Amino acid sequence: MPVTFGGLEAGGTKMVCAVGSGPEDLRDRSVFPTTTPEETIPRLVDYFAGAAERHGGLAALGVASFGPLELRADTSTYGHIAATPKPGWSGSDMLGPFSAALGVPVAFDTDVNGAALGEWRWGAAQGLDNFVYLTVGTGIGGGALIGGRPVHGLVHPEMGHLRVPRHPDDTFPGRCPYHGDCLEGLACGPAIEDRWGRPADELGDLAVAATDMEAHYLAAGIAQLVYSIAPMRVIVGGGVSKLPGLLPRIRRRLTDLLGGYPGIAEHADDAFVVRPALGDDAGILGALALAGTANSA
Amino acid sequence: MPVTFGGLEAGGTKMVCAVGSGPEDLRDRSVFPTTTPEETIPRLVDYFAGAAERHGGLAALGVASFGPLELRADTSTYGHIAATPKPGWSGSDMLGPFSAALGVPVAFDTDVNGAALGEWRWGAAQGLDNFVYLTVGTGIGGGALIGGRPVHGLVHPEMGHLRVPRHPDDTFPGRCPYHGDCLEGLACGPAIEDRWGRPADELGDLAVAATDMEAHYLAAGIAQLVYSIAPMRVIVGGGVSKLPGLLPRIRRRLTDLLGGYPGIAEHADDAFVVRPALGDDAGILGALALAGTANSA
């Protein structure tokens, strides 16, 4: 019988919890709204304490969280959310309360590094030594796995804040509170709604122009990743990634932006920019995959 | 007695060869002009064959080369230079002739991944799990080491081709044959000369404006790396990096461009953007460090 893990996909609007061991064994999924940390974290701790009882104990917990996060294990704030514009959450300890209440190893990483780990173990990145997972929704985030390890350094990648060349028809100033017109500021879901006056899933007759522009920005972000990380594949998930026709347009625009350099055919292949194989479960399965790394550590 | 390695720093204008085992043991340095591959490669093979005789045999050779390179060991063109604008060099085999003539293991990587490896082993990146080495000269290149391994994927990083936001006072169109105004197109040594009408080491009364602009572009490139790779340090080498006052200006401009995100003090620290500890020997010592990885493989 497989070992049962707990997984928490901690997002800025909702917290997805589940237990299980993988895509064929994903149980007891519960979703809680992200309100204040004082209210939300105890509720999550209660859920996992109850889940441990219901499922005969948890071997480990994986917390895949919105960020920025302190991931350096030698700091006193390891496991905390760093300075975030999300009211009330700066400095919240996303690890300690779970370790204390559950008494099991807790693995902690960004939501996108978690999703990358899930896709590497069970999804669209199996066997790949170097790939990127991007999510495009309320915000834009990206994680990278190199040699099976999520990339960390002083902090962790924040690929939504890459600068990208503007689309020539775009006059929208961008909405990132730090940078204005970085990738997230120009291409996250709320930026689409601000620019076009309609949400991404109700674009109607604006759909072609909006999807073309979105493809430009995401391709420009991916081009930056080609030149910095040289990934073997880029997985694009999140609500905005479901815009009809987006992925083929990203692939074509990427070819334009690379301009023939470094000139290898694989960057134009359909297998280079793909959707998550785990679909909407990429996040929560990533949290379970993350739990698996705690257990084996 | 230390094991003697051979190192080849293969550049677009010159080929630097040496034998030794590290900074305290760097011998028999010879420099050959980079002419045609038909002329240059046999000359280099002769040098290393002679060096092996002179120094009692070489344990391995490290070839740290200008690129782009084919680094995927499972391809038939592993060890070759890929499509390059340098006349005559596309498709040149930079590995086979050395393996065949010397009969020792040959490690092969980009010049900047080699330099990164040298700085990790003996220089400014000792003990760092994630850092970047940039060189700014005739071109701009960058390598990254994560977990002690040079980053490779479909290809290898080509950090000179990152797109960067323009300096508001800059009207120079850029000189990259692929992208026009990418980082290399705007900030390599020849771009400085084209823009200001004088080479980087003869700027005279233009020095302040030119150095400010150069610092803007390099800081903008480093900001892209902060958000994609999250390095613990960025080492900036190459001839242009010696412009007086450049590094402090890069540090200040980087703080501006990050705009307080992710908001950690370390990105503003003098230890975040540094010169190579190995100075002008970073490249050739990197080739020797690379040879060391072949030996242990």
Coordinates of C-alpha atoms in Angstrom, one line a residue:
Chain A
M1 CA 0.0 0.0 0.0
P2 CA 1.4 3.4 -0.9
V3 CA 2.5 5.8 1.8
T4 CA 0.0 8.6 2.4
F5 CA 1.2 12.2 2.2
G6 CA -0.6 15.4 2.9
G7 CA -0.4 18.3 0.4
L8 CA -1.3 21.9 0.7
E9 CA -1.4 24.2 -2.3
A10 CA -1.4 27.6 -0.6
G11 CA -2.7 30.2 -3.0
G12 CA -3.6 33.9 -2.5
T13 CA -7.3 33.3 -2.9
K14 CA -7.7 29.7 -1.9
M15 CA -6.0 26.9 0.0
V16 CA -6.3 23.4 -1.6
C17 CA -5.7 20.5 0.7
A18 CA -5.6 16.8 0.0
V19 CA -4.0 13.5 1.0
G20 CA -2.8 10.7 -1.2
S21 CA 0.3 9.4 -3.0
G22 CA -0.2 10.5 -6.6
P23 CA -2.6 11.0 -9.5
E24 CA -4.2 7.6 -9.0
D25 CA -4.6 8.2 -5.3
L26 CA -5.7 11.7 -4.5
R27 CA -8.2 11.8 -1.6
D28 CA -10.1 14.0 0.8
R29 CA -9.6 17.2 -1.2
S30 CA -10.9 20.3 0.6
V31 CA -10.7 23.9 -0.3
F32 CA -10.6 26.8 2.1
P33 CA -10.7 30.5 1.3
T34 CA -7.5 32.4 2.0
T35 CA -8.6 35.1 4.5
T36 CA -6.3 36.2 7.3
P37 CA -3.4 34.0 8.4
E38 CA -4.8 34.0 11.9
E39 CA -8.0 32.4 10.7
T40 CA -6.7 30.4 7.8
I41 CA -3.6 28.6 9.1
P42 CA -5.4 27.0 12.2
R43 CA -8.1 25.9 9.9
L44 CA -5.5 24.2 7.7
V45 CA -3.7 22.6 10.6
D46 CA -7.1 21.2 11.8
Y47 CA -7.8 19.8 8.4
F48 CA -4.4 17.9 8.3
A49 CA -4.7 16.8 11.9
G50 CA -8.1 15.4 11.1
A51 CA -6.9 13.9 7.8
A52 CA -4.0 12.2 9.6
E53 CA -6.6 10.5 11.9
R54 CA -9.0 9.6 9.0
H55 CA -6.2 8.1 6.9
G56 CA -4.1 6.2 9.4
G57 CA -1.4 8.9 9.7
L58 CA 0.6 11.0 7.2
A59 CA 4.1 10.2 6.3
A60 CA 4.9 13.8 5.5
L61 CA 3.3 17.1 4.4
G62 CA 4.2 19.2 1.4
V63 CA 3.4 22.9 1.5
A64 CA 3.6 24.5 -1.9
S65 CA 2.9 28.2 -1.3
F66 CA 2.4 31.6 -3.0
G67 CA 5.4 33.8 -2.2
P68 CA 7.9 35.2 -2.1
L69 CA 9.2 32.7 0.5
E70 CA 12.2 32.3 2.7
L71 CA 13.6 29.0 1.6
R72 CA 17.1 29.2 3.1
A73 CA 17.0 26.6 5.8
D74 CA 19.7 28.3 7.8
T75 CA 17.7 31.5 8.4
S76 CA 15.5 32.1 11.4
T77 CA 12.6 32.9 9.1
Y78 CA 12.8 29.7 7.1
G79 CA 9.3 28.6 6.0
H80 CA 7.9 32.1 6.3
I81 CA 6.2 34.2 3.6
A82 CA 8.5 37.2 2.9
A83 CA 7.3 40.8 2.1
T84 CA 4.1 40.3 0.0
P85 CA 1.6 42.9 -1.2
K86 CA -1.1 40.5 0.1
P87 CA -2.5 42.2 3.2
G88 CA -1.6 40.5 6.5
W89 CA 0.5 37.7 5.1
S90 CA 4.0 39.2 5.1
G91 CA 6.0 37.2 7.7
S92 CA 3.4 34.4 8.1
D93 CA 5.0 31.1 9.2
M94 CA 3.7 28.5 6.7
L95 CA 5.8 25.7 8.1
G96 CA 6.1 25.8 11.9
P97 CA 2.5 25.4 12.8
F98 CA 2.2 22.3 10.7
S99 CA 5.4 20.7 11.9
A100 CA 4.4 21.4 15.5
A101 CA 0.8 20.1 15.2
L102 CA 1.5 17.1 13.0
G103 CA 4.9 15.9 14.1
V104 CA 5.9 14.8 10.6
P105 CA 8.5 16.2 8.2
V106 CA 7.2 19.2 6.2
A107 CA 8.7 20.1 2.8
F108 CA 8.2 23.7 1.8
D109 CA 8.6 25.4 -1.6
T110 CA 6.9 27.7 -4.0
D111 CA 3.6 26.7 -5.6
V112 CA 5.3 26.6 -9.0
N113 CA 8.3 24.6 -7.9
G114 CA 5.8 22.2 -6.3
A115 CA 3.8 22.0 -9.6
A116 CA 7.1 21.5 -11.5
L117 CA 8.0 18.6 -9.2
G118 CA 4.6 17.0 -9.8
E119 CA 4.9 17.3 -13.5
W120 CA 8.4 15.8 -13.3
R121 CA 7.3 12.9 -11.3
W122 CA 3.9 12.1 -13.0
G123 CA 3.3 14.5 -15.8
A124 CA 4.7 16.3 -18.8
A125 CA 8.3 16.6 -17.6
Q126 CA 9.2 13.0 -16.8
G127 CA 12.8 12.2 -17.4
L128 CA 13.7 15.9 -18.2
D129 CA 16.9 17.2 -16.6
N130 CA 16.0 20.9 -17.1
F131 CA 12.5 22.4 -17.5
V132 CA 10.3 25.2 -16.5
Y133 CA 6.8 25.3 -15.2
L134 CA 4.9 28.6 -15.7
T135 CA 1.5 29.4 -14.3
V136 CA -0.6 32.3 -15.7
G137 CA -3.6 33.3 -13.7
T138 CA -4.2 36.0 -11.1
G139 CA -0.4 36.4 -11.2
I140 CA 2.4 34.8 -13.2
G141 CA 4.9 32.5 -11.5
G142 CA 7.5 30.1 -12.7
G143 CA 9.6 27.3 -11.2
A144 CA 12.5 25.4 -12.6
L145 CA 13.7 21.9 -11.9
I146 CA 17.4 21.2 -12.8
G147 CA 18.6 17.7 -12.1
G148 CA 15.4 16.9 -10.3
R149 CA 16.0 19.7 -7.8
P150 CA 13.9 22.9 -7.6
V151 CA 16.1 25.9 -8.4
H152 CA 16.7 28.1 -5.3
G153 CA 19.4 30.7 -4.7
L154 CA 19.3 33.8 -2.6
V155 CA 15.5 33.5 -3.1
H156 CA 13.7 31.5 -5.7
P157 CA 12.8 32.3 -9.3
E158 CA 10.2 35.0 -9.8
M159 CA 9.6 34.6 -13.5
G160 CA 6.5 36.7 -13.5
H161 CA 8.8 39.7 -12.9
L162 CA 11.0 39.3 -16.0
R163 CA 10.9 42.3 -18.2
V164 CA 9.7 41.7 -21.7
P165 CA 9.6 43.8 -24.9
R166 CA 6.3 45.5 -25.4
H167 CA 3.8 44.4 -28.1
P168 CA 3.9 47.3 -30.6
D169 CA 0.1 47.8 -30.4
D170 CA 0.0 47.8 -26.6
T171 CA -0.5 51.1 -24.7
F172 CA -1.6 49.5 -21.4
P173 CA 0.9 50.7 -18.7
G174 CA 1.0 47.4 -16.8
R175 CA -0.2 46.7 -13.3
C176 CA 2.7 45.3 -11.3
P177 CA 3.1 47.4 -8.1
Y178 CA 6.9 47.0 -8.3
H179 CA 7.7 47.2 -12.0
G180 CA 4.6 48.3 -13.9
D181 CA 5.2 46.6 -17.2
C182 CA 7.0 43.4 -16.3
L183 CA 5.6 40.1 -17.7
E184 CA 3.1 39.7 -14.8
G185 CA 2.1 43.4 -15.0
L186 CA 1.3 43.0 -18.7
A187 CA 0.0 39.5 -19.1
C188 CA -1.6 38.2 -15.9
G189 CA -5.4 37.6 -15.9
P190 CA -6.2 41.0 -14.2
A191 CA -4.0 42.8 -16.8
I192 CA -6.0 41.3 -19.6
E193 CA -9.2 42.4 -17.9
D194 CA -7.8 45.9 -17.3
R195 CA -6.5 46.3 -20.9
W196 CA -9.5 45.0 -22.7
G197 CA -12.3 45.8 -20.3
R198 CA -13.4 42.2 -20.1
P199 CA -12.2 39.1 -18.2
A200 CA -10.1 36.6 -20.1
D201 CA -12.9 34.1 -20.4
E202 CA -15.4 36.7 -21.8
L203 CA -13.4 38.3 -24.6
G204 CA -15.9 37.8 -27.4
D205 CA -14.9 39.7 -30.5
L206 CA -11.7 40.9 -28.8
A207 CA -10.5 37.3 -28.4
V208 CA -8.1 37.2 -31.4
A209 CA -6.4 40.4 -30.7
A210 CA -6.1 39.7 -26.9
T211 CA -4.9 36.2 -27.5
D212 CA -2.3 37.4 -30.0
M213 CA -1.0 40.0 -27.5
E214 CA -1.0 37.5 -24.6
A215 CA 0.9 35.0 -26.8
H216 CA 3.5 37.7 -27.6
Y217 CA 4.1 38.4 -23.9
L218 CA 4.3 34.8 -22.8
A219 CA 6.6 33.9 -25.8
A220 CA 8.8 36.9 -24.8
G221 CA 9.0 35.6 -21.2
I222 CA 9.8 32.1 -22.5
A223 CA 12.5 33.5 -24.8
Q224 CA 14.2 35.1 -21.7
L225 CA 14.1 31.6 -20.1
V226 CA 15.6 30.0 -23.2
Y227 CA 18.5 32.4 -22.9
S228 CA 19.0 32.2 -19.1
I229 CA 18.1 28.5 -18.3
A230 CA 18.0 26.7 -21.6
P231 CA 15.1 24.5 -20.6
M232 CA 14.2 21.3 -22.5
R233 CA 10.5 22.1 -22.1
V234 CA 8.3 24.8 -20.8
I235 CA 4.9 23.8 -19.3
V236 CA 2.3 26.6 -19.2
G237 CA -0.6 26.1 -16.7
G238 CA -3.0 28.4 -14.9
G239 CA -6.4 29.7 -15.9
V240 CA -5.2 32.1 -18.6
S241 CA -3.3 29.3 -20.3
K242 CA -6.7 27.9 -21.4
L243 CA -7.4 30.7 -23.8
P244 CA -8.4 29.0 -27.1
G245 CA -5.5 29.0 -29.5
L246 CA -3.0 30.5 -27.1
L247 CA -0.4 27.7 -27.2
P248 CA 0.1 27.5 -31.0
R249 CA 0.4 31.3 -31.0
I250 CA 3.0 31.2 -28.3
R251 CA 5.0 28.7 -30.3
R252 CA 4.9 30.8 -33.5
R253 CA 5.8 34.0 -31.7
L254 CA 8.6 32.3 -29.8
T255 CA 10.2 31.3 -33.1
D256 CA 10.0 35.0 -34.3
L257 CA 11.5 36.3 -31.0
L258 CA 14.4 33.9 -31.0
G259 CA 15.2 35.1 -34.4
G260 CA 17.1 32.0 -35.4
Y261 CA 19.3 31.9 -32.4
P262 CA 20.5 29.5 -31.1
G263 CA 19.0 28.0 -34.3
I264 CA 17.9 24.5 -33.1
A265 CA 14.7 23.0 -34.4
E266 CA 13.4 21.8 -30.9
H267 CA 12.4 25.3 -29.9
A268 CA 9.8 25.3 -32.6
D269 CA 8.5 21.9 -31.8
D270 CA 5.0 21.4 -30.4
A271 CA 6.7 19.5 -27.5
F272 CA 8.6 22.5 -26.4
V273 CA 5.7 24.6 -25.0
V274 CA 3.0 22.4 -23.6
R275 CA 0.1 22.3 -21.1
P276 CA 0.5 20.5 -17.8
A277 CA -0.2 16.8 -18.1
L278 CA -1.8 16.9 -14.7
G279 CA -4.2 19.7 -15.7
D280 CA -5.8 21.5 -12.9
D281 CA -4.4 19.0 -10.4
A282 CA -0.8 20.1 -11.2
G283 CA -0.7 22.3 -8.1
I284 CA -2.1 19.9 -5.5
L285 CA -0.2 16.9 -6.9
G286 CA 2.9 19.1 -6.8
A287 CA 2.3 19.6 -3.1
L288 CA 2.1 15.8 -2.7
A289 CA 5.3 15.3 -4.8
L290 CA 6.9 17.9 -2.5
A291 CA 5.9 15.9 0.5
G292 CA 7.6 12.9 -1.0
T293 CA 10.9 14.8 -1.0
A294 CA 10.5 15.6 2.7
N295 CA 10.0 11.9 3.5
S296 CA 13.1 10.8 1.6
A297 CA 15.3 13.6 3.0
Chain B
M1 CA 52.3 16.0 -6.8
P2 CA 49.2 17.3 -8.3
V3 CA 47.7 15.8 -11.5
T4 CA 48.5 17.8 -14.6
F5 CA 45.6 18.8 -16.8
G6 CA 45.4 20.5 -20.1
G7 CA 43.1 23.5 -20.6
L8 CA 41.9 25.2 -23.8
E9 CA 40.1 28.5 -23.6
A10 CA 38.7 28.7 -27.2
G11 CA 37.7 32.2 -28.1
G12 CA 36.6 33.8 -31.3
T13 CA 39.8 35.8 -31.6
K14 CA 42.4 33.8 -29.7
M15 CA 43.0 30.4 -28.3
V16 CA 44.6 30.2 -24.9
C17 CA 46.3 26.9 -23.9
A18 CA 47.9 25.9 -20.7
V19 CA 48.7 22.9 -18.5
G20 CA 48.6 22.7 -14.7
S21 CA 46.3 21.9 -11.8
G22 CA 45.1 25.3 -10.6
P23 CA 46.0 28.9 -9.8
E24 CA 49.2 28.0 -8.1
D25 CA 50.2 25.7 -10.9
L26 CA 49.5 27.2 -14.3
R27 CA 52.3 26.4 -16.8
D28 CA 53.3 26.5 -20.4
R29 CA 50.7 29.1 -21.4
S30 CA 50.5 29.6 -25.2
V31 CA 48.2 31.8 -27.2
F32 CA 47.3 31.2 -30.9
P33 CA 45.2 33.4 -33.1
T34 CA 41.8 32.0 -34.1
T35 CA 42.0 31.8 -37.9
T36 CA 40.3 29.0 -39.8
P37 CA 39.4 25.7 -38.0
E38 CA 41.5 23.8 -40.6
E39 CA 44.6 25.8 -39.5
T40 CA 43.8 26.4 -35.9
I41 CA 42.6 23.0 -34.6
P42 CA 45.7 21.0 -35.7
R43 CA 47.9 23.7 -34.2
L44 CA 46.1 23.3 -30.9
V45 CA 46.3 19.5 -31.1
D46 CA 50.1 19.8 -31.7
Y47 CA 50.4 22.1 -28.7
F48 CA 48.7 19.6 -26.4
A49 CA 50.5 16.6 -27.8
G50 CA 53.8 18.4 -27.2
A51 CA 52.6 19.6 -23.7
A52 CA 51.8 16.0 -22.8
E53 CA 55.4 15.0 -23.7
R54 CA 56.9 18.0 -21.9
H55 CA 54.9 17.5 -18.7
G56 CA 54.9 13.8 -18.3
G57 CA 51.4 13.2 -19.7
L58 CA 48.1 14.9 -19.2
A59 CA 45.3 13.4 -17.0
A60 CA 42.6 15.0 -19.0
L61 CA 41.8 18.0 -21.2
G62 CA 39.2 20.7 -20.7
V63 CA 37.9 22.6 -23.7
A64 CA 35.9 25.7 -22.8
S65 CA 34.8 27.1 -26.1
F66 CA 32.9 30.0 -27.6
G67 CA 29.6 28.8 -28.9
P68 CA 26.8 28.0 -29.4
L69 CA 27.8 24.4 -28.8
E70 CA 26.2 21.0 -29.0
L71 CA 26.5 19.7 -25.4
R72 CA 24.1 16.8 -25.6
A73 CA 26.3 13.7 -25.3
D74 CA 23.6 11.6 -27.0
T75 CA 23.8 13.5 -30.3
S76 CA 26.1 12.7 -33.3
T77 CA 27.4 16.3 -33.2
Y78 CA 28.3 16.3 -29.5
G79 CA 31.4 18.5 -29.1
H80 CA 30.8 20.5 -32.2
I81 CA 30.2 24.3 -32.6
A82 CA 26.6 24.9 -33.8
A83 CA 25.5 27.5 -36.2
T84 CA 27.7 30.6 -35.5
P85 CA 28.1 33.8 -37.4
K86 CA 31.9 33.3 -37.1
P87 CA 32.9 32.5 -40.7
G88 CA 34.0 28.9 -41.2
W89 CA 33.5 27.6 -37.6
S90 CA 29.9 26.4 -37.8
G91 CA 30.0 22.6 -37.4
S92 CA 33.6 22.5 -36.3
D93 CA 34.4 19.5 -34.1
M94 CA 36.1 20.9 -31.0
L95 CA 36.4 17.6 -29.1
G96 CA 37.0 14.7 -31.5
P97 CA 40.5 15.8 -32.8
F98 CA 41.7 16.2 -29.2
S99 CA 40.3 12.9 -27.9
A100 CA 41.8 11.1 -30.9
A101 CA 45.2 12.6 -30.7
L102 CA 45.7 12.7 -27.0
G103 CA 43.9 9.5 -25.8
V104 CA 42.7 11.1 -22.6
P105 CA 39.2 12.2 -21.4
V106 CA 38.1 15.5 -22.8
A107 CA 35.5 17.6 -21.0
F108 CA 33.7 20.2 -23.2
D109 CA 31.6 23.1 -22.2
T110 CA 31.0 26.8 -23.0
D111 CA 33.8 29.3 -22.2
V112 CA 31.5 30.9 -19.5
N113 CA 30.5 27.6 -17.9
G114 CA 34.2 26.8 -17.7
A115 CA 35.0 30.2 -16.1
A116 CA 32.1 29.7 -13.7
L117 CA 33.6 26.3 -12.7
G118 CA 37.0 27.9 -12.1
E119 CA 35.5 30.6 -9.9
W120 CA 33.5 28.0 -8.0
R121 CA 36.6 25.8 -7.4
W122 CA 39.2 28.5 -6.7
G123 CA 37.7 32.0 -6.9
A124 CA 34.7 34.2 -6.0
A125 CA 32.0 31.5 -6.0
Q126 CA 33.5 29.0 -3.6
G127 CA 30.8 27.2 -1.6
L128 CA 27.9 28.8 -3.6
D129 CA 25.1 26.5 -4.7
N130 CA 23.8 28.8 -7.4
F131 CA 25.6 31.7 -9.1
V132 CA 26.2 33.2 -12.5
Y133 CA 29.4 34.2 -14.4
L134 CA 29.0 36.9 -17.0
T135 CA 31.7 38.0 -19.4
V136 CA 31.4 41.3 -21.2
G137 CA 33.8 41.9 -24.1
T138 CA 33.6 41.4 -27.8
G139 CA 30.4 39.6 -27.0
I140 CA 28.4 39.0 -23.8
G141 CA 28.0 35.5 -22.5
G142 CA 26.9 33.9 -19.2
G143 CA 27.1 30.6 -17.5
A144 CA 25.5 29.3 -14.4
L145 CA 26.4 26.7 -11.9
I146 CA 23.7 25.1 -9.8
G147 CA 24.7 22.5 -7.3
G148 CA 28.2 22.5 -8.7
R149 CA 27.0 21.5 -12.2
P150 CA 27.0 23.8 -15.2
V151 CA 23.5 24.5 -16.4
H152 CA 22.6 22.8 -19.7
G153 CA 19.3 22.0 -21.3
L154 CA 18.3 21.8 -24.9
V155 CA 21.4 24.0 -25.4
H156 CA 23.1 26.1 -22.8
P157 CA 22.4 29.5 -21.4
E158 CA 23.0 32.4 -23.9
M159 CA 22.6 35.2 -21.5
G160 CA 24.0 37.8 -23.9
H161 CA 20.7 37.4 -25.8
L162 CA 18.4 38.4 -23.0
R163 CA 16.2 41.3 -23.9
V164 CA 16.6 44.3 -21.7
P165 CA 14.6 47.6 -21.3
R166 CA 16.3 50.4 -23.1
H167 CA 18.1 53.3 -21.4
P168 CA 15.9 56.3 -22.0
D169 CA 18.7 58.3 -23.6
D170 CA 19.8 55.5 -25.9
T171 CA 19.0 55.8 -29.6
F172 CA 21.6 53.2 -30.8
P173 CA 19.8 50.5 -32.6
G174 CA 21.9 47.6 -31.3
R175 CA 24.2 45.3 -33.3
C176 CA 23.1 41.8 -32.6
P177 CA 22.7 40.1 -36.0
Y178 CA 19.8 38.0 -34.6
H179 CA 17.9 40.5 -32.3
G180 CA 19.3 43.9 -32.8
D181 CA 18.9 45.4 -29.3
C182 CA 19.4 42.4 -27.0
L183 CA 21.9 42.8 -24.1
E184 CA 24.8 41.9 -26.3
G185 CA 23.6 44.0 -29.1
L186 CA 23.5 47.1 -26.8
A187 CA 26.2 46.5 -24.3
C188 CA 29.1 44.5 -25.8
G189 CA 32.4 46.2 -26.4
P190 CA 31.8 46.8 -30.1
A191 CA 28.4 48.3 -29.3
I192 CA 30.0 50.8 -27.0
E193 CA 32.4 51.8 -29.8
D194 CA 29.6 52.0 -32.3
R195 CA 27.5 54.1 -30.1
W196 CA 30.1 56.5 -28.8
G197 CA 32.5 56.5 -31.7
R198 CA 35.4 55.5 -29.4
P199 CA 36.5 52.1 -27.9
A200 CA 35.6 51.4 -24.3
D201 CA 39.1 52.1 -23.1
E202 CA 39.4 55.5 -24.8
L203 CA 36.1 57.1 -23.8
G204 CA 37.7 60.3 -22.3
D205 CA 35.0 62.9 -21.6
L206 CA 32.3 60.5 -22.6
A207 CA 33.3 58.0 -19.9
V208 CA 30.6 59.0 -17.3
A209 CA 27.7 58.8 -19.7
A210 CA 28.9 55.7 -21.4
T211 CA 29.6 53.9 -18.1
D212 CA 26.2 54.9 -16.7
M213 CA 24.5 53.5 -19.8
E214 CA 26.6 50.3 -19.7
A215 CA 25.7 49.9 -16.0
H216 CA 22.0 50.2 -16.9
Y217 CA 22.2 47.5 -19.4
L218 CA 24.2 45.1 -17.4
A219 CA 22.0 45.7 -14.3
A220 CA 19.0 45.1 -16.5
G221 CA 20.5 41.8 -17.6
I222 CA 21.3 40.8 -14.0
A223 CA 17.7 41.7 -13.0
Q224 CA 16.5 39.1 -15.5
L225 CA 18.8 36.6 -14.0
V226 CA 17.6 37.4 -10.5
Y227 CA 14.1 36.6 -11.6
S228 CA 14.9 33.5 -13.6
I229 CA 17.7 31.8 -11.7
A230 CA 17.8 33.6 -8.3
P231 CA 21.6 33.4 -8.1
M232 CA 23.5 33.9 -4.9
R233 CA 26.1 36.0 -6.7
V234 CA 26.9 37.4 -10.1
I235 CA 30.5 37.5 -11.2
V236 CA 31.2 40.0 -14.0
G237 CA 34.4 39.5 -16.0
G238 CA 35.7 40.4 -19.5
G239 CA 37.4 43.5 -20.8
V240 CA 34.5 45.8 -20.5
S241 CA 34.0 45.0 -16.9
K242 CA 37.1 46.9 -16.1
L243 CA 35.5 50.3 -17.0
P244 CA 36.3 52.5 -14.0
G245 CA 33.3 52.8 -11.7
L246 CA 31.2 50.3 -13.5
L247 CA 30.5 47.8 -10.8
P248 CA 29.2 50.3 -8.1
R249 CA 27.0 51.8 -10.8
I250 CA 25.7 48.3 -11.7
R251 CA 24.8 47.7 -8.1
R252 CA 22.9 51.0 -7.7
R253 CA 21.0 50.5 -11.0
L254 CA 20.1 46.9 -10.1
T255 CA 18.5 48.2 -6.9
D256 CA 16.4 50.6 -8.9
L257 CA 15.4 48.0 -11.5
L258 CA 14.4 45.4 -8.9
G259 CA 12.1 48.0 -7.5
G260 CA 12.0 46.5 -4.0
Y261 CA 11.1 43.0 -5.2
P262 CA 11.7 40.5 -3.8
G263 CA 12.9 42.9 -1.3
I264 CA 15.9 41.3 0.3
A265 CA 19.0 43.2 1.3
E266 CA 21.5 40.9 -0.2
H267 CA 20.8 42.1 -3.8
A268 CA 22.1 45.5 -2.8
D269 CA 25.2 44.2 -1.1
D270 CA 28.7 44.7 -2.6
A271 CA 29.1 40.9 -2.5
F272 CA 26.2 40.3 -4.9
V273 CA 27.9 41.7 -8.1
V274 CA 31.6 41.1 -8.1
R275 CA 34.6 40.8 -10.4
P276 CA 36.2 37.4 -10.9
A277 CA 38.7 36.5 -8.2
L278 CA 40.8 34.8 -10.8
G279 CA 41.0 38.0 -12.9
D280 CA 42.1 37.5 -16.4
D281 CA 43.0 33.9 -15.7
A282 CA 39.3 33.0 -15.1
G283 CA 38.9 31.6 -18.6
I284 CA 42.0 29.4 -18.8
L285 CA 41.7 28.3 -15.2
G286 CA 38.1 27.4 -15.9
A287 CA 39.3 25.2 -18.7
L288 CA 41.6 23.4 -16.2
A289 CA 38.7 23.1 -13.7
L290 CA 36.6 21.6 -16.5
A291 CA 39.4 19.1 -17.2
G292 CA 39.1 18.1 -13.6
T293 CA 35.5 17.1 -14.1
A294 CA 36.4 14.9 -17.1
N295 CA 38.9 13.1 -15.0
S296 CA 36.5 12.3 -12.2
A297 CA 33.6 11.4 -14.5

